[in-house]
XYZ file of C-alpha atoms in Angstrom:
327
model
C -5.379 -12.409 7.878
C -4.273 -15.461 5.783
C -0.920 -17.251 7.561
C 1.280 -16.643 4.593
C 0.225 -12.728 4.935
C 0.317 -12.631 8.714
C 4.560 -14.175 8.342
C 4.916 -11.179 5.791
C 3.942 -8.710 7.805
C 5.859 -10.238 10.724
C 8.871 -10.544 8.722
C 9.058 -7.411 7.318
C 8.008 -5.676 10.524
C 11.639 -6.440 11.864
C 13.582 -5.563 8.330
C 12.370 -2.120 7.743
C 15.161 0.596 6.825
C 13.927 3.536 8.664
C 11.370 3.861 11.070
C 8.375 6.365 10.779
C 6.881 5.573 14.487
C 6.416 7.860 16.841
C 9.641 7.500 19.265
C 10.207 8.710 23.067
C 12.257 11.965 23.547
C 15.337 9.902 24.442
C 14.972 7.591 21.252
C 17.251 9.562 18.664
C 19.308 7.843 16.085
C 23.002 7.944 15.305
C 22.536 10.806 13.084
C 21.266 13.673 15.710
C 24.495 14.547 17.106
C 25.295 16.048 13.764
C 22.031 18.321 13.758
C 21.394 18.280 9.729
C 24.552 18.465 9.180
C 26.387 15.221 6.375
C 28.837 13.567 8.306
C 32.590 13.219 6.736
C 32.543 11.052 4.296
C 35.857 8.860 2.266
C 37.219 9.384 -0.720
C 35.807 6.096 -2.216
C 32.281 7.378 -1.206
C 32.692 10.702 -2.770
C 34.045 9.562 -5.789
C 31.248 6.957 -6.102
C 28.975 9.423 -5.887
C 30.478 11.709 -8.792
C 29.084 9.323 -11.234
C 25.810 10.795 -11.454
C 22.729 7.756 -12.318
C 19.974 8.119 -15.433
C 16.691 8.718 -13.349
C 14.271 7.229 -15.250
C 10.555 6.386 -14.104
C 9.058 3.058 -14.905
C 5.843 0.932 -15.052
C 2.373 1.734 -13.943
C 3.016 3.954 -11.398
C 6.621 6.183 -12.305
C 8.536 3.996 -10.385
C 11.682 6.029 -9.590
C 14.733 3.792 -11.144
C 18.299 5.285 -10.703
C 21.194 3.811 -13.878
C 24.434 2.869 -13.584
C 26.924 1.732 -16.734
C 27.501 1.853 -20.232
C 24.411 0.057 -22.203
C 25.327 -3.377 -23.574
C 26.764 -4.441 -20.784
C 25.808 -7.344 -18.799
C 22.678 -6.022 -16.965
C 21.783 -6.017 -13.307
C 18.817 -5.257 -10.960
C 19.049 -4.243 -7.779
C 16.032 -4.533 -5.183
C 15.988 -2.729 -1.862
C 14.202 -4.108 1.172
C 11.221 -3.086 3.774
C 11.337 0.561 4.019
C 14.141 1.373 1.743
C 14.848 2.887 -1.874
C 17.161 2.861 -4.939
C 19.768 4.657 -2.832
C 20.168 2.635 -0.621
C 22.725 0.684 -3.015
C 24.687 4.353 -3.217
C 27.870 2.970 -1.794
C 28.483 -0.135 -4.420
C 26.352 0.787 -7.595
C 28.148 3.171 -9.068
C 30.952 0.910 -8.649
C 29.365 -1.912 -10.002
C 28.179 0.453 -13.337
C 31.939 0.459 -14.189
C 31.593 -3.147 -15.632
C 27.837 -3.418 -15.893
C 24.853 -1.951 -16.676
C 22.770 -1.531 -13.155
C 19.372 -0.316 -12.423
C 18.237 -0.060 -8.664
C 14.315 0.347 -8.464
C 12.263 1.385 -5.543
C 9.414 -0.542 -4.909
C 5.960 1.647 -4.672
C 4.586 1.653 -1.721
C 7.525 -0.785 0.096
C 9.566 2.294 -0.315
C 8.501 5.156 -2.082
C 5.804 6.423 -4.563
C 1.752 6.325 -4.756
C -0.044 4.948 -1.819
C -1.988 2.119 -3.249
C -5.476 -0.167 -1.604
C -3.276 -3.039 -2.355
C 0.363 -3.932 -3.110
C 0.496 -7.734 -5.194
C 3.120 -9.649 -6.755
C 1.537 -9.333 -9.848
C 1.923 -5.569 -9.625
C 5.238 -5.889 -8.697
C 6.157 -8.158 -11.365
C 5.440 -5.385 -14.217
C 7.054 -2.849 -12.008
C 10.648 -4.832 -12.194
C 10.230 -6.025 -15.874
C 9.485 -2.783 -16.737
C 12.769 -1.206 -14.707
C 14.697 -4.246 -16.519
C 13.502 -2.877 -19.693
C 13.609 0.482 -19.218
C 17.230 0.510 -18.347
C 18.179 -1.923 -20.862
C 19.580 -4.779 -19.188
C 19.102 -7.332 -21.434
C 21.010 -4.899 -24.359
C 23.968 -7.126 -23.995
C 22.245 -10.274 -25.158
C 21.860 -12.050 -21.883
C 19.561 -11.928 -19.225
C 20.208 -9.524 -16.138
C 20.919 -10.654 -12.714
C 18.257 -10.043 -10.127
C 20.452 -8.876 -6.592
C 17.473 -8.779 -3.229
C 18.210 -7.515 -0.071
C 16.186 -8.660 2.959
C 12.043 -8.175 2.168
C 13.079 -7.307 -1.608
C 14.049 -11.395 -1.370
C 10.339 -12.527 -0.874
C 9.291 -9.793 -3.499
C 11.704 -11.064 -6.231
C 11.298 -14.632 -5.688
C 7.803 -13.842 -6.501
C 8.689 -12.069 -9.421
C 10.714 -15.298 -10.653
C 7.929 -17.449 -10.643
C 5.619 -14.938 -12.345
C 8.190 -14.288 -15.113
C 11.168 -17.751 -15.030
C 12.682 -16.726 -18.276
C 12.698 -12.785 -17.456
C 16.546 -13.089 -15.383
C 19.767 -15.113 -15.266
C 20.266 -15.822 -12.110
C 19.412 -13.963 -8.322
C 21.184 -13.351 -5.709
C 19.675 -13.111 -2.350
C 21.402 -10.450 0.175
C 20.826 -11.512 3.878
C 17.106 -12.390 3.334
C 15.348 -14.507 5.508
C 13.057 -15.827 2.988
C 10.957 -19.001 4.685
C 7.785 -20.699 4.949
C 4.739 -19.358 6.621
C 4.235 -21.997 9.363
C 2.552 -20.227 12.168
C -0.704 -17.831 12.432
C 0.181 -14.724 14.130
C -1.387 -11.985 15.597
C -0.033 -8.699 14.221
C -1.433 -5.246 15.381
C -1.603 -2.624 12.438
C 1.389 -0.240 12.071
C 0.147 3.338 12.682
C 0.901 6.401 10.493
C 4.503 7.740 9.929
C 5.502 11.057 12.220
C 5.900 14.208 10.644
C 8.438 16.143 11.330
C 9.300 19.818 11.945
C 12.547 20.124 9.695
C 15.599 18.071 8.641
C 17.386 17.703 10.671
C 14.388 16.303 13.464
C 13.466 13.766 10.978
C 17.416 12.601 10.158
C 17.830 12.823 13.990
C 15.289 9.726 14.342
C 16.305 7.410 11.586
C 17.369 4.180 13.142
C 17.848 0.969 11.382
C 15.719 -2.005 11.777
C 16.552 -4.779 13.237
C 19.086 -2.118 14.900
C 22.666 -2.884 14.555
C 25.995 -1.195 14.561
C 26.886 0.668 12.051
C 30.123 3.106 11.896
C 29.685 4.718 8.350
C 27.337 7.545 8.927
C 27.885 9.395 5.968
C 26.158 6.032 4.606
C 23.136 6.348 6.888
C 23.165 10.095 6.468
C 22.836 9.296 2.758
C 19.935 6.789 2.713
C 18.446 8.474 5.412
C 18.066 11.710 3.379
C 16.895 9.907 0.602
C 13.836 7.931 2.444
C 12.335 11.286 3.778
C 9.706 13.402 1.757
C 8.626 16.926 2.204
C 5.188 17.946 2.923
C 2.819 21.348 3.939
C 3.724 20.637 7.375
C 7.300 18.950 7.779
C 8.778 15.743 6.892
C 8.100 12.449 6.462
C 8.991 8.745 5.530
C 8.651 7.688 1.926
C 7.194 4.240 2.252
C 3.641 3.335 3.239
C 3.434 2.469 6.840
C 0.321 0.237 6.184
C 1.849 -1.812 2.952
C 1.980 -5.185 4.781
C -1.367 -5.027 5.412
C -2.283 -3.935 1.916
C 0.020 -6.599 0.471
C -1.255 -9.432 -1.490
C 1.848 -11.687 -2.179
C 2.748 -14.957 -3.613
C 4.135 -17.745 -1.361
C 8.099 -17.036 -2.101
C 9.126 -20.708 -0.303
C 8.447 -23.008 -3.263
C 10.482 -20.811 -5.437
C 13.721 -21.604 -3.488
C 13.052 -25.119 -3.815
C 12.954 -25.012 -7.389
C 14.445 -21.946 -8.923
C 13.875 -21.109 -13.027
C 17.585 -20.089 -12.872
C 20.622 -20.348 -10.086
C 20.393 -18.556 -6.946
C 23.099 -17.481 -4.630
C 23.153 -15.976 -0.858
C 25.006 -13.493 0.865
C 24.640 -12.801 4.091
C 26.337 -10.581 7.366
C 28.492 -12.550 10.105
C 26.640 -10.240 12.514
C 23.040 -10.847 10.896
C 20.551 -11.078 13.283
C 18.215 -12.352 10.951
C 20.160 -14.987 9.088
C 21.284 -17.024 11.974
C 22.545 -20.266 12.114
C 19.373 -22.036 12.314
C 17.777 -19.709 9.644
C 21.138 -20.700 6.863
C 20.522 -24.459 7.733
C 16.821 -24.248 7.223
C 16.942 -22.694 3.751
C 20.036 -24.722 3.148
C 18.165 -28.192 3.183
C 15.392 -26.452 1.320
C 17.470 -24.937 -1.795
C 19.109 -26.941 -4.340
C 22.416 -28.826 -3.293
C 25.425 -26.411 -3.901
C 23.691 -22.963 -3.556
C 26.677 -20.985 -3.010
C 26.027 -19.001 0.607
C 28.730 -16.756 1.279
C 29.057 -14.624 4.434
C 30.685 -11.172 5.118
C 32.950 -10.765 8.054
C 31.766 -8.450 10.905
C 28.588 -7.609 8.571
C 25.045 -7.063 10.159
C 21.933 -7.505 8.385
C 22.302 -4.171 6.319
C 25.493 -5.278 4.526
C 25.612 -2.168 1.968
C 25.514 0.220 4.692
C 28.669 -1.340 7.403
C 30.513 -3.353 5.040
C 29.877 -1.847 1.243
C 33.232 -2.566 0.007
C 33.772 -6.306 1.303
C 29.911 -6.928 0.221
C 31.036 -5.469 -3.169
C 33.732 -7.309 -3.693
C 31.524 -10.429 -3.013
C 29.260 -9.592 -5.221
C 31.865 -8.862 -8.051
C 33.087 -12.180 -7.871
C 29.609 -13.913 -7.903
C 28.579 -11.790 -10.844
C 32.254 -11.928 -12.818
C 31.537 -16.130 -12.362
C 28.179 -16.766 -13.215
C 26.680 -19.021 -12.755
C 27.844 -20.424 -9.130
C 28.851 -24.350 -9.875
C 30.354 -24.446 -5.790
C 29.183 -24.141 -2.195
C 31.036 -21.289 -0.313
C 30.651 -20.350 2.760
C-alpha cells in the first residue's frame, strides 16, 4: 500500500459516520433505548424538514443528490464525510435553501450507491461536477461554493485541483486534511453486519471518533438514512472496503495553493482538529485563511451544534470571499 493511501485509510478509519462492525452485546448506541422508535424532535427541526428536497440522480453511477432553494440563486455543494450521506446536512440545508440554491451529494461507495473495484479522484471529480450541474448551481452567474466535512475535505480538495475553475471558494468543516508522512500498517475492514430489523441496526449506530451528542432526533435521522434493506435484514450504505479500493490524489499541495479561497470551521470539542493539527495546516495554508471554531462542538458539528455551525456558515457564505483571520 502506497504511504499517501495507507494515511487515507488511517484517516478515514477514525471519521466514519456509522459503524457497520460487528459490536459486543454490551456495545449499543445512543439510539437503542428508544427501540425503533424517532426520538422528540424541535420545532426548528420539524419545520426544516417540511421543505421537502428535488432528488435527483447524477453522474456515472445515479448518484443520489438531495436540492434545496429557488434556482438562480447563489449555488452551493455540500459534501458529507467517511461513512455518511446527503442527509446528513438535514438539520441546516433546508435552511440554507432559503437564500441559496444547495445540493448535498453522497459520494458512491464513501457513502452510498454501487460497490465499485476502485473509488479515484478522477471518478469523483465527474460525480460532483455533475451534482453541480445537475442542480444548477452556477444558474445565478457565479460559481458555487464547495462546503467538506471531515474525509469529504481530502475528496474535494482533490476535486479542486482536477477542475480550479469549476467553484468559488471551499469551505472545509472540521477536516483534518494533512500530509502523508508515515507508512502504516492497516488491517482490512471486514464486511458490514446485517441486521435482523430496525430497530437492531438503529440500536448500534455510534459515531466515529465517538463524541457526545444530545440531539438524537439528529442521529435518529442520519442514522435511518445510512441503513439499506436487504433479503435478510439491514445494513450500512457505504462500502466497508472503499479505503482500500480508493485511488486518490495527494489533497496536501492543494491547501498550499488553492485555485480559489478556502475557509475552516471546526468543533471546540474536535478530537480530530486539535491544537497541533490547526497550527500545522495553519503554517501550510495561505496567510489569513479564516479558521473559525464552534463553541462546545465535536467533530460532527451538523449533528451537536447545527444551528451555531449554521449561523457560521451563513456569515462565511453572505461575505465571500474571507479577506480576515477569525478564530
Amino acid at each position: 500500500m502506497s504511504r499517501y493511501r495507507a494515511e487515507l485509510v488511517r484517516q478515514a478509519s477514525s471519521i466514519t459516520g456509522a459503524s457497520g462492525l460487528p459490536a459486543p452485546p454490551d456495545k449499543f448506541g445512543p439510539l437503542a433505548p428508544f427501540g425503533g422508535v424517532r426520538p422528540p424532535a424541535p420545532s426548528w427541526f420539524r419545520s426544516a424538514l417540511e421543505a421537502e428536497p428535488e432528488r435527483l440522480r447524477v453522474g456515472p453511477y445515479d448518484a443520489e443528490t438531495l436540492v434545496w432553494g429557488e434556482i438562480g440563486r447563489q449555488g452551493i455543494l455540500l459534501v458529507h464525510g467517511a461513512g455518511g450521506h446527503a442527509l446528513w446536512w438535514a438539520g441546516i440545508a433546508s435552511q440554507l435553501g432559503a437564500d441559496y440554491r444547495v445540493a448535498a451529494v453522497t459520494v458512491t461507495g464513501l457513502g452510498g450507491g454501487d460497490s465499485l473495484d476502485v473509488y479515484s479522484s478522477a471518478m469523483q471529480t465527474e460525480e460532483l461536477l455533475a451534482a453541480s450541474e445537475a442542480a444548477g448551481l452556477g444558474a445565478s452567474g457565479r460559481r458555487p461554493l464547495l462546503v467538506a466535512h471531515s474525509f469529504g475535505g481530502i475528496v474535494s480538495s482533490a476535486v479542486l485541483q482536477r477542475a480550479p475553475d469549476a467553484f468559488d471558494g471551499m469551505i472545509l468543516v472540521d477536516s483534518a486534511v494533512r500530509s502523508a508522512m508515515h507508512e502504516i500498517s492497516v488491517q482490512p475492514r471486514s464486511a458490514p453486519r446485517t441486521y435482523s430489523d430496525l430497530a437492531a441496526a438503529l440500536a448500534r449506530f455510534r459515531l466515529k471518533p465517538a463524541q457526545d451528542c444530545g440531539n438524537l432526533f439528529l442521529l435518529d435521522h442520519v442514522a435511518r438514512a445510512s441503513l439499506k434493506k436487504q433479503a435478510d435484514g439491514w445494513s450500512w450504505r457505504f462500502d466497508p472496503r472503499f479505503l482500500h479500493k480508493a485511488a486518490l490524489d495527494d489533497a496536501w499541495p492543494l491547501l498550499a495553493a488553492p485555485p480559489c479561497p478556502i475557509a475552516c470551521i471546526y468543533g471546540e470539542r474536535s478530537s480530530l482538529m486539535t491544537a497541533e493539527r490547526i497550527a500545522m495546516q495553519k503554517s501550510h495554508m495561505p496567510a489569513g485563511t479564516p479558521f473559525i471554531c464552534i463553541p462546545e462542538a465535536g467533530h460532527h458539528l451538523m449533528l451537536d451544534q447545527p444551528l451555531a455551525f449554521l449561523a457560521a456558515l451563513q456569515d462565511l457564505v453572505g461575505n465571500w470571499p474571507p479577506n480576515a483571520d477569525e478564530c
